[in-house]
Amino acid sequence: MKNRSLMNKESMSRRWPLRTAAVCMVILLAMVASRHAVAAPAVSSQNVIAAIKRGVHFLVTQQHTDGSWEHGEFNWMQAAVGTNQMGGESALVTEALIDVSQSLHDPEISMFAPTMQKALKYVAALRTPSTYVASFQANALALLPNNSKRVYRDALNWDARYLRHSMHHDGAYTYSWNIQQGTHPRQPGHWDNSNTQYGVLGLWACAHAGLEVPLIAWERASEHWRRSQYMDGTWGYGGFADRPIKPTAARAWFFTPAGLASLFITDEFLRFKAVMHPLPDENVVRGMRAMATRFNPLEPDLYIMYGQTRTGLATGLQYLAGHNWYQWFASDLVKRQNTDGSWNANFSSLGWQDPKVPGWPHAIIGTAYALLVLDRGLNPVFINKLQYSKHYFGRWNVRPRDIANLTSWMVKTFEQPLNWQVVDINSPVSDWLDSPILYISGSHDPNFSAEQVAKLKAYVNAGGLILANCNGRSEFFKNAMIKYAQETVNNRYEVHKLSKASTLFHIQPWYHAASTYGLLGLSNGVRYLWIIAPNDFGRSWQNRTYAFRDNWELPANLYIYATGKVSLATKLDTLVVSGGGTPARSLTIAQVQYHGNWNPEPGAWPRMAQIASSAFATRLVNQNVAVDKLNAAATPLAHITGTEKFTFSGEQVAALRHYLNSGGMLLGDAAGGSINFTNSFSHLVSMLYPGKQLDNLPAHCTIYTGKMAGGMPATHVTYRKFYIEREGIHTTPEMLGLKIKGRWVVLFSQDDITSGLLGTNTWGISGYAPASAQALARNIICYAIAHK
C-alpha cells in the first residue's frame, strides 16, 4: 500500500466521477427489472488485458518526438469546428494511458517511462482555450498520485479558471471562449451538450484534484441539464436557451448518457446530506427510462459507448436494459480491435463523418476511448450494494452516495483503482460473486422471503461477507439483520458483540480504533460471515464527514480482512466456476458428520466439485455421512474438518476403523488452522491405530507430484499471507499421513485446505492459498479414485 494520508473534506477520489458519482437512486425497474437479463457473450479478463496492452502499444508507437499525438497544425477537431483544439487528442490519450498504468502496472507506460514523461511534459504545457482540451487535460493530470499532482498544479489551476469562466450563465459550454473577456454571457443557441458534458467533467476533475469550484457552478450546470431534457427523458446535441432543439430520430438520444452522467456529477456536490427517506430525482428517472429503451449493447460509436460506460459506473448498475453492459462492451471491443491494436472511433453515427478531414474517423481517439471503457470497467469491485425493493426510491437506497463515497475514499487512501456495484436481491447469486463484501442498509425490516434468505446464505457459503448498516441507528433494522444472519447459518452460530481483541480492530498495525462501536459479528469459527454496524457508519459516508476517522478506517479494515491483504481480482475474474465436459472419472466423497462444528464451510466441496468437472474431467459427488454410516464402496474418500476439539465414542472409532480397513481413505484438515482440532485429530489416529503415528509425506509422493490420471504438480505451493506473517515463507507442502500396506489410509493437514476450496483469501486463516489448496485436493481426489 502506498500513500495513506487521509483526504481532507474537499478532496476526493482521483479516479473519475462515474466510478463514485452521485444519486445512486439508480436501480430503476423501468430499466432493469422490466426486462429479462440477456446472456452476455463470454469474454475473459486475459483477453481483455491482452487487448488493452495491444491498444497501449499502438498508441506508444504513434507518439511524436515532442510527446504529443496531434495530427498537424490543424488537427481533426480543429478542421471540423473551426476553433483551436490543439492538444486535445494528446490529453485524451495521456488520460487513457495513465488510467491503464495505474490498473495494470504496464512498464511501457509507467510514470517514469520515456513515453509518459514526454506526454506529461507536453500536456502540462497546454493552455488551449478549448472546453475539450481543458477537460481532457484536467482529467489526465487529476489521475496522478498526490505527490505528482503538485508538480502540475499550474496546469490544473489554468483548467479550473478556464472552465469556470467559459461556462455560460445558464450552465452550458461551447467549443471555445477567450477568458480574457471575462465570464461567458448567456447567448441563445451558443452551446451544445457535447461540450457541456466535457466542461462539467473537467470541473469535476479539478474539484477532485483539490481545486475550488464554486457551488454556483454546480447549480448552474445542474439546472442546464434539467432544463434541456426533453419530456421523453432524452437529451439532444443543442438548442436555443430554454427551448432545446429536438434532433432527428436517429440522433434523438445520443446525449442521454451525457445528461445522466452530468447530473450524477452535479448531485455529488449538491445532494450529499444523509436523510432517512429517499429523495427521488425525476430527471434521472426519465433519463434512465429513455436509456433503457434505446440501449445498444453492440454500440458502434465509441463516443457513445464511453458515455454509456460513464453512466454504468456512476450508478453502479451491473445491467443496462437487461444487459451486463461491461461484458457486452468488452466482448465487442475485443472482437473489433484492428490487427495493429487500434480501434476505429466510428463517429459517423453522430453525423460527424467527413471524408475531407484527414484521419477521420480517428484511430487514436477511438483507441483512447476504447481503453477507457475496457480498463475502467475491468477494475475490481470493492463492494456490492444490495437492492432489496422494487423501486429506485426504496429504503435500500436512502443514502445514494454512501458506498460511492466510501469507495472514493478507499481509492484515494490506498491509491488502488476500485469500483463499486449494485446487485439485485432477485438476480442470481453468481452476479454477486465479483465482490467479497455485500452491503445492506436500511432502517426497517426488509422482510426477506425464504428464497431471498437462501440467496444470502448461498453468498456467505461461497465465501462472501455481509456488512449491514443500521441507518439512524435503527433497532428494527438491527434486530432484523440478526435474525437473517442466524437464519443463513441455520442457527448454528450466534451473533455476538465484537471484543477489542478482534482482528478487525487491529489488522492495520498503524491504526487502532478508539472503540468497538457496538459492532456485531457472526462467525463460523473460521471467518466472519456477517458484520452489523448499529452506529450508522453510512451517515458519515453519505455526508463525507471525514473527521470521524473510525467510520472510514473500520470499513477499510473489513476490506483488508475480506481480501486477506491480497489484491482483488478483476471484475471478470469472479468466484464462479464454469461447467465442464464429459467426465473421465468419478468419485463420491463423504463429509463426515459428528457432534461439533463438522461443516464450517458448506460451500467448499460443492465448489471443488465444479473445479473437478471443469479442470480435470472428474465427476465429484458430495454427501454428508455420519461417522458410523461410512461405507468404503459408496464413498471411497471421507473428509473430516472442524474448528474445535472433538471426541469420538468407542463405537464411532470402531466404525471408522472398519471403513478404512475396507478400502476407505480419510482426509482431515484443521479448518482455519485450528490447533484444537489438530490435537483432537492426532488423538483420533492414535485410537484408530494404536502404536502408529502420522508422518510427513515424502517429497516424491504422488499426492505432491500429481503423477496419476487427472493429477497436477503440487510440490511447490503458496501459503496465505496470514500464515506467512506467523510462520515465515514456506514453499513446500507439509501434510502428514499414515500408510498401511502400501496405501495412504489417512492424510492430514494442520494447515487449512477447506477454506482454500472457496477461492477466497480471507485474513486470519492459517493455511494454503486457494490455488495450492485446490491442487492438493485435486491430487487427493485422483489418488482416491486410483486406489478405490
Short mmCIF file of C-alpha atoms in Angstrom, two decimals, residues 302-572:
data_model
loop_
_atom_site.label_atom_id
_atom_site.label_comp_id
_atom_site.label_asym_id
_atom_site.label_seq_id
_atom_site.Cartn_x
_atom_site.Cartn_y
_atom_site.Cartn_z
CA LEU A 302 -17.07 4.78 -29.19
CA TYR A 303 -18.02 8.32 -28.17
CA ILE A 304 -21.47 6.99 -27.22
CA MET A 305 -20.09 3.78 -25.70
CA TYR A 306 -17.83 5.85 -23.47
CA GLY A 307 -20.83 7.89 -22.31
CA GLN A 308 -22.79 4.73 -21.52
CA THR A 309 -19.82 3.38 -19.60
CA ARG A 310 -19.72 6.56 -17.54
CA THR A 311 -23.39 6.11 -16.71
CA GLY A 312 -22.97 2.44 -15.81
CA LEU A 313 -20.11 3.16 -13.44
CA ALA A 314 -21.78 6.23 -11.97
CA THR A 315 -24.88 4.34 -10.98
CA GLY A 316 -23.12 1.14 -10.03
CA LEU A 317 -25.54 -0.66 -12.32
CA GLN A 318 -24.47 -4.14 -13.30
CA TYR A 319 -27.13 -4.24 -16.02
CA LEU A 320 -28.33 -1.63 -18.50
CA ALA A 321 -31.62 -2.58 -20.15
CA GLY A 322 -31.17 -6.17 -19.05
CA HIS A 323 -27.62 -6.41 -20.44
CA ASN A 324 -24.48 -6.87 -18.42
CA TRP A 325 -23.12 -3.79 -20.12
CA TYR A 326 -19.43 -4.28 -19.36
CA GLN A 327 -19.33 -7.87 -20.58
CA TRP A 328 -21.11 -6.85 -23.79
CA PHE A 329 -18.84 -3.87 -24.41
CA ALA A 330 -15.66 -5.78 -23.54
CA SER A 331 -16.55 -8.74 -25.75
CA ASP A 332 -17.44 -6.44 -28.64
CA LEU A 333 -14.29 -4.33 -28.32
CA VAL A 334 -12.02 -7.38 -28.21
CA LYS A 335 -13.58 -8.58 -31.47
CA ARG A 336 -13.47 -5.15 -33.13
CA GLN A 337 -9.84 -4.40 -32.41
CA ASN A 338 -7.72 -3.89 -35.51
CA THR A 339 -4.64 -6.02 -36.14
CA ASP A 340 -2.36 -3.08 -35.27
CA GLY A 341 -4.01 -2.78 -31.84
CA SER A 342 -6.14 0.25 -32.66
CA TRP A 343 -9.89 0.80 -32.69
CA ASN A 344 -11.87 2.88 -35.16
CA ALA A 345 -13.86 5.60 -33.45
CA ASN A 346 -16.90 5.17 -35.76
CA PHE A 347 -18.13 8.69 -35.07
CA SER A 348 -20.35 8.53 -38.17
CA SER A 349 -23.43 7.63 -36.10
CA LEU A 350 -23.27 11.14 -34.67
CA GLY A 351 -23.20 12.66 -38.12
CA TRP A 352 -19.55 13.66 -37.77
CA GLN A 353 -18.17 11.69 -40.71
CA ASP A 354 -16.30 13.96 -43.11
CA PRO A 355 -14.05 12.37 -45.74
CA LYS A 356 -12.35 15.73 -46.32
CA VAL A 357 -10.84 15.72 -42.85
CA PRO A 358 -7.61 13.66 -42.77
CA GLY A 359 -7.61 10.75 -40.33
CA TRP A 360 -11.37 10.73 -39.70
CA PRO A 361 -12.68 8.57 -38.09
CA HIS A 362 -9.60 8.83 -35.91
CA ALA A 363 -7.95 5.60 -34.74
CA ILE A 364 -6.00 7.39 -32.00
CA ILE A 365 -9.15 8.91 -30.48
CA GLY A 366 -11.02 5.62 -30.90
CA THR A 367 -8.24 3.69 -29.20
CA ALA A 368 -8.14 6.11 -26.28
CA TYR A 369 -11.90 5.80 -25.74
CA ALA A 370 -11.75 2.00 -26.04
CA LEU A 371 -9.01 1.80 -23.42
CA LEU A 372 -11.01 3.94 -21.01
CA VAL A 373 -14.06 1.69 -21.44
CA LEU A 374 -12.12 -1.55 -21.08
CA ASP A 375 -9.83 -0.53 -18.25
CA ARG A 376 -12.24 1.34 -16.00
CA GLY A 377 -14.94 -1.30 -16.22
CA LEU A 378 -12.44 -4.08 -15.54
CA ASN A 379 -11.28 -2.68 -12.20
CA PRO A 380 -12.00 -4.84 -9.12
CA VAL A 381 -15.38 -4.45 -7.41
CA PHE A 382 -14.65 -3.48 -3.81
CA ILE A 383 -18.22 -3.85 -2.55
CA ASN A 384 -21.71 -4.65 -3.82
CA LYS A 385 -24.75 -2.73 -2.58
CA LEU A 386 -27.91 -4.82 -2.32
CA GLN A 387 -31.13 -3.58 -3.86
CA TYR A 388 -33.89 -5.35 -1.96
CA SER A 389 -37.00 -3.41 -3.00
CA LYS A 390 -38.63 -2.91 -6.38
CA HIS A 391 -38.39 0.84 -6.66
CA TYR A 392 -35.41 3.07 -7.13
CA PHE A 393 -36.69 5.17 -4.23
CA GLY A 394 -36.76 2.15 -1.93
CA ARG A 395 -35.32 2.11 1.56
CA TRP A 396 -32.29 0.21 0.34
CA ASN A 397 -31.01 3.41 -1.27
CA VAL A 398 -31.91 6.19 1.17
CA ARG A 399 -28.22 7.13 1.23
CA PRO A 400 -27.48 7.11 -2.52
CA ARG A 401 -23.85 8.19 -2.11
CA ASP A 402 -22.83 6.14 0.91
CA ILE A 403 -20.96 3.38 -0.89
CA ALA A 404 -19.91 5.71 -3.71
CA ASN A 405 -18.15 8.00 -1.24
CA LEU A 406 -16.65 5.11 0.73
CA THR A 407 -15.19 3.64 -2.46
CA SER A 408 -13.86 7.05 -3.44
CA TRP A 409 -12.11 7.33 -0.08
CA MET A 410 -10.67 3.82 -0.43
CA VAL A 411 -9.28 4.65 -3.87
CA LYS A 412 -7.73 7.85 -2.58
CA THR A 413 -6.33 6.29 0.60
CA PHE A 414 -4.83 3.12 -0.85
CA GLU A 415 -4.08 4.50 -4.33
CA GLN A 416 -5.72 1.46 -5.83
CA PRO A 417 -8.35 1.55 -8.60
CA LEU A 418 -11.63 0.09 -7.32
CA ASN A 419 -15.26 0.09 -8.42
CA TRP A 420 -18.49 -0.46 -6.53
CA GLN A 421 -21.68 -2.03 -7.82
CA VAL A 422 -25.38 -2.52 -7.19
CA VAL A 423 -26.81 -6.04 -7.25
CA ASP A 424 -30.46 -7.05 -7.11
CA ILE A 425 -31.85 -9.42 -4.47
CA ASN A 426 -33.71 -11.20 -7.26
CA SER A 427 -30.70 -11.70 -9.51
CA PRO A 428 -28.67 -14.93 -9.42
CA VAL A 429 -26.12 -15.20 -6.61
CA SER A 430 -23.47 -15.65 -9.29
CA ASP A 431 -23.97 -11.95 -10.08
CA TRP A 432 -22.91 -11.07 -6.53
CA LEU A 433 -19.66 -13.05 -6.52
CA ASP A 434 -17.42 -10.47 -8.18
CA SER A 435 -17.06 -8.72 -4.80
CA PRO A 436 -16.03 -10.11 -1.39
CA ILE A 437 -18.43 -7.80 0.52
CA LEU A 438 -22.20 -7.34 0.21
CA TYR A 439 -23.59 -4.15 1.77
CA ILE A 440 -27.15 -3.93 3.10
CA SER A 441 -28.53 -0.73 4.63
CA GLY A 442 -31.88 0.41 5.93
CA SER A 443 -33.96 1.41 8.91
CA HIS A 444 -36.81 -1.11 8.62
CA ASP A 445 -37.03 -4.87 8.28
CA PRO A 446 -36.56 -5.67 4.56
CA ASN A 447 -38.93 -8.64 5.04
CA PHE A 448 -36.74 -11.04 3.10
CA SER A 449 -38.58 -14.08 1.78
CA ALA A 450 -37.32 -17.60 2.40
CA GLU A 451 -35.96 -17.64 -1.16
CA GLN A 452 -34.10 -14.38 -0.59
CA VAL A 453 -32.62 -15.61 2.69
CA ALA A 454 -31.47 -18.68 0.80
CA LYS A 455 -29.59 -16.38 -1.59
CA LEU A 456 -27.90 -14.58 1.28
CA LYS A 457 -26.99 -18.00 2.66
CA ALA A 458 -25.54 -19.07 -0.69
CA TYR A 459 -23.45 -15.89 -0.80
CA VAL A 460 -21.86 -16.41 2.62
CA ASN A 461 -21.39 -20.11 1.89
CA ALA A 462 -19.48 -19.10 -1.24
CA GLY A 463 -17.03 -17.13 0.90
CA GLY A 464 -18.77 -13.76 0.97
CA LEU A 465 -19.02 -11.34 3.88
CA ILE A 466 -22.17 -9.29 4.54
CA LEU A 467 -21.93 -5.81 6.06
CA ALA A 468 -25.25 -4.44 7.38
CA ASN A 469 -25.56 -0.76 8.32
CA CYS A 470 -28.38 0.42 10.59
CA ASN A 471 -29.49 3.79 9.19
CA GLY A 472 -30.38 6.17 12.00
CA ARG A 473 -29.17 3.50 14.46
CA SER A 474 -32.42 1.67 13.85
CA GLU A 475 -33.14 -1.09 16.35
CA PHE A 476 -35.75 -2.55 13.96
CA PHE A 477 -33.17 -3.00 11.24
CA LYS A 478 -30.54 -4.32 13.64
CA ASN A 479 -32.86 -6.98 15.03
CA ALA A 480 -33.93 -7.97 11.53
CA MET A 481 -30.30 -8.37 10.44
CA ILE A 482 -29.52 -10.50 13.49
CA LYS A 483 -32.46 -12.73 12.62
CA TYR A 484 -31.47 -13.11 8.95
CA ALA A 485 -27.81 -13.65 9.80
CA GLN A 486 -28.64 -16.59 12.05
CA GLU A 487 -31.09 -17.98 9.51
CA THR A 488 -28.34 -18.09 6.89
CA VAL A 489 -26.37 -20.49 9.13
CA ASN A 490 -29.42 -22.49 10.26
CA ASN A 491 -28.95 -21.01 13.75
CA ARG A 492 -25.74 -23.00 14.22
CA TYR A 493 -23.83 -19.87 15.29
CA GLU A 494 -24.90 -16.78 17.23
CA VAL A 495 -24.40 -13.09 16.57
CA HIS A 496 -22.22 -11.54 19.29
CA LYS A 497 -20.59 -8.23 20.13
CA LEU A 498 -17.05 -7.95 18.88
CA SER A 499 -14.38 -7.56 21.53
CA LYS A 500 -11.47 -5.15 21.24
CA ALA A 501 -9.28 -8.20 20.60
CA SER A 502 -11.00 -8.89 17.27
CA THR A 503 -8.64 -8.77 14.32
CA LEU A 504 -10.99 -6.27 12.65
CA PHE A 505 -9.77 -3.58 15.06
CA HIS A 506 -6.03 -4.05 14.59
CA ILE A 507 -5.46 -5.59 11.16
CA GLN A 508 -3.75 -2.33 10.16
CA PRO A 509 -0.75 -2.09 12.51
CA TRP A 510 -0.62 1.72 12.14
CA TYR A 511 -4.26 2.25 13.11
CA HIS A 512 -6.20 1.35 16.24
CA ALA A 513 -9.90 2.14 16.64
CA ALA A 514 -10.95 4.21 19.62
CA SER A 515 -13.93 1.96 20.31
CA THR A 516 -15.69 -1.19 19.10
CA TYR A 517 -18.76 0.97 18.31
CA GLY A 518 -21.04 -1.87 19.28
CA LEU A 519 -20.17 -3.85 16.14
CA LEU A 520 -21.86 -7.23 15.99
CA GLY A 521 -20.44 -10.24 14.23
CA LEU A 522 -21.38 -13.75 13.23
CA SER A 523 -18.54 -16.23 12.70
CA ASN A 524 -18.40 -19.87 11.65
CA GLY A 525 -15.23 -20.37 13.67
CA VAL A 526 -13.05 -19.80 10.61
CA ARG A 527 -14.10 -16.33 9.46
CA TYR A 528 -16.74 -13.65 9.91
CA LEU A 529 -19.82 -14.15 7.76
CA TRP A 530 -21.77 -11.07 8.90
CA ILE A 531 -20.84 -7.74 10.45
CA ILE A 532 -23.66 -5.50 11.70
CA ALA A 533 -22.95 -1.81 12.36
CA PRO A 534 -25.57 -0.40 14.79
CA ASN A 535 -23.86 3.01 14.91
CA ASP A 536 -24.72 4.01 11.31
CA PHE A 537 -21.35 4.34 9.61
CA GLY A 538 -23.21 5.09 6.37
CA ARG A 539 -24.22 8.52 7.64
CA SER A 540 -20.58 9.62 7.67
CA TRP A 541 -20.03 8.19 4.20
CA GLN A 542 -23.05 9.97 2.74
CA ASN A 543 -22.15 13.28 4.43
CA ARG A 544 -18.41 12.93 3.73
CA THR A 545 -17.63 13.69 7.37
CA TYR A 546 -14.02 12.55 7.30
CA ALA A 547 -13.37 13.87 10.81
CA PHE A 548 -14.95 10.67 12.20
CA ARG A 549 -11.92 8.65 11.20
CA ASP A 550 -13.03 5.33 12.66
CA ASN A 551 -16.14 5.34 10.46
CA TRP A 552 -13.83 5.16 7.45
CA GLU A 553 -10.91 3.13 8.77
CA LEU A 554 -13.03 0.28 10.15
CA PRO A 555 -14.60 -0.45 6.72
CA ALA A 556 -11.05 -0.29 5.34
CA ASN A 557 -10.12 -2.92 7.92
CA LEU A 558 -13.05 -5.01 6.73
CA TYR A 559 -11.80 -4.74 3.14
CA ILE A 560 -8.29 -5.80 4.17
CA TYR A 561 -9.79 -8.68 6.18
CA ALA A 562 -12.02 -9.88 3.35
CA THR A 563 -9.20 -9.77 0.81
CA GLY A 564 -6.53 -11.18 3.11
CA LYS A 565 -4.09 -8.43 2.09
CA VAL A 566 -4.19 -9.81 -1.46
CA SER A 567 -5.11 -7.65 -4.45
CA LEU A 568 -8.67 -8.17 -5.61
CA ALA A 569 -9.18 -9.91 -8.93
CA THR A 570 -10.67 -8.03 -11.86
CA LYS A 571 -14.40 -7.75 -12.38
CA LEU A 572 -14.35 -10.62 -14.88
#
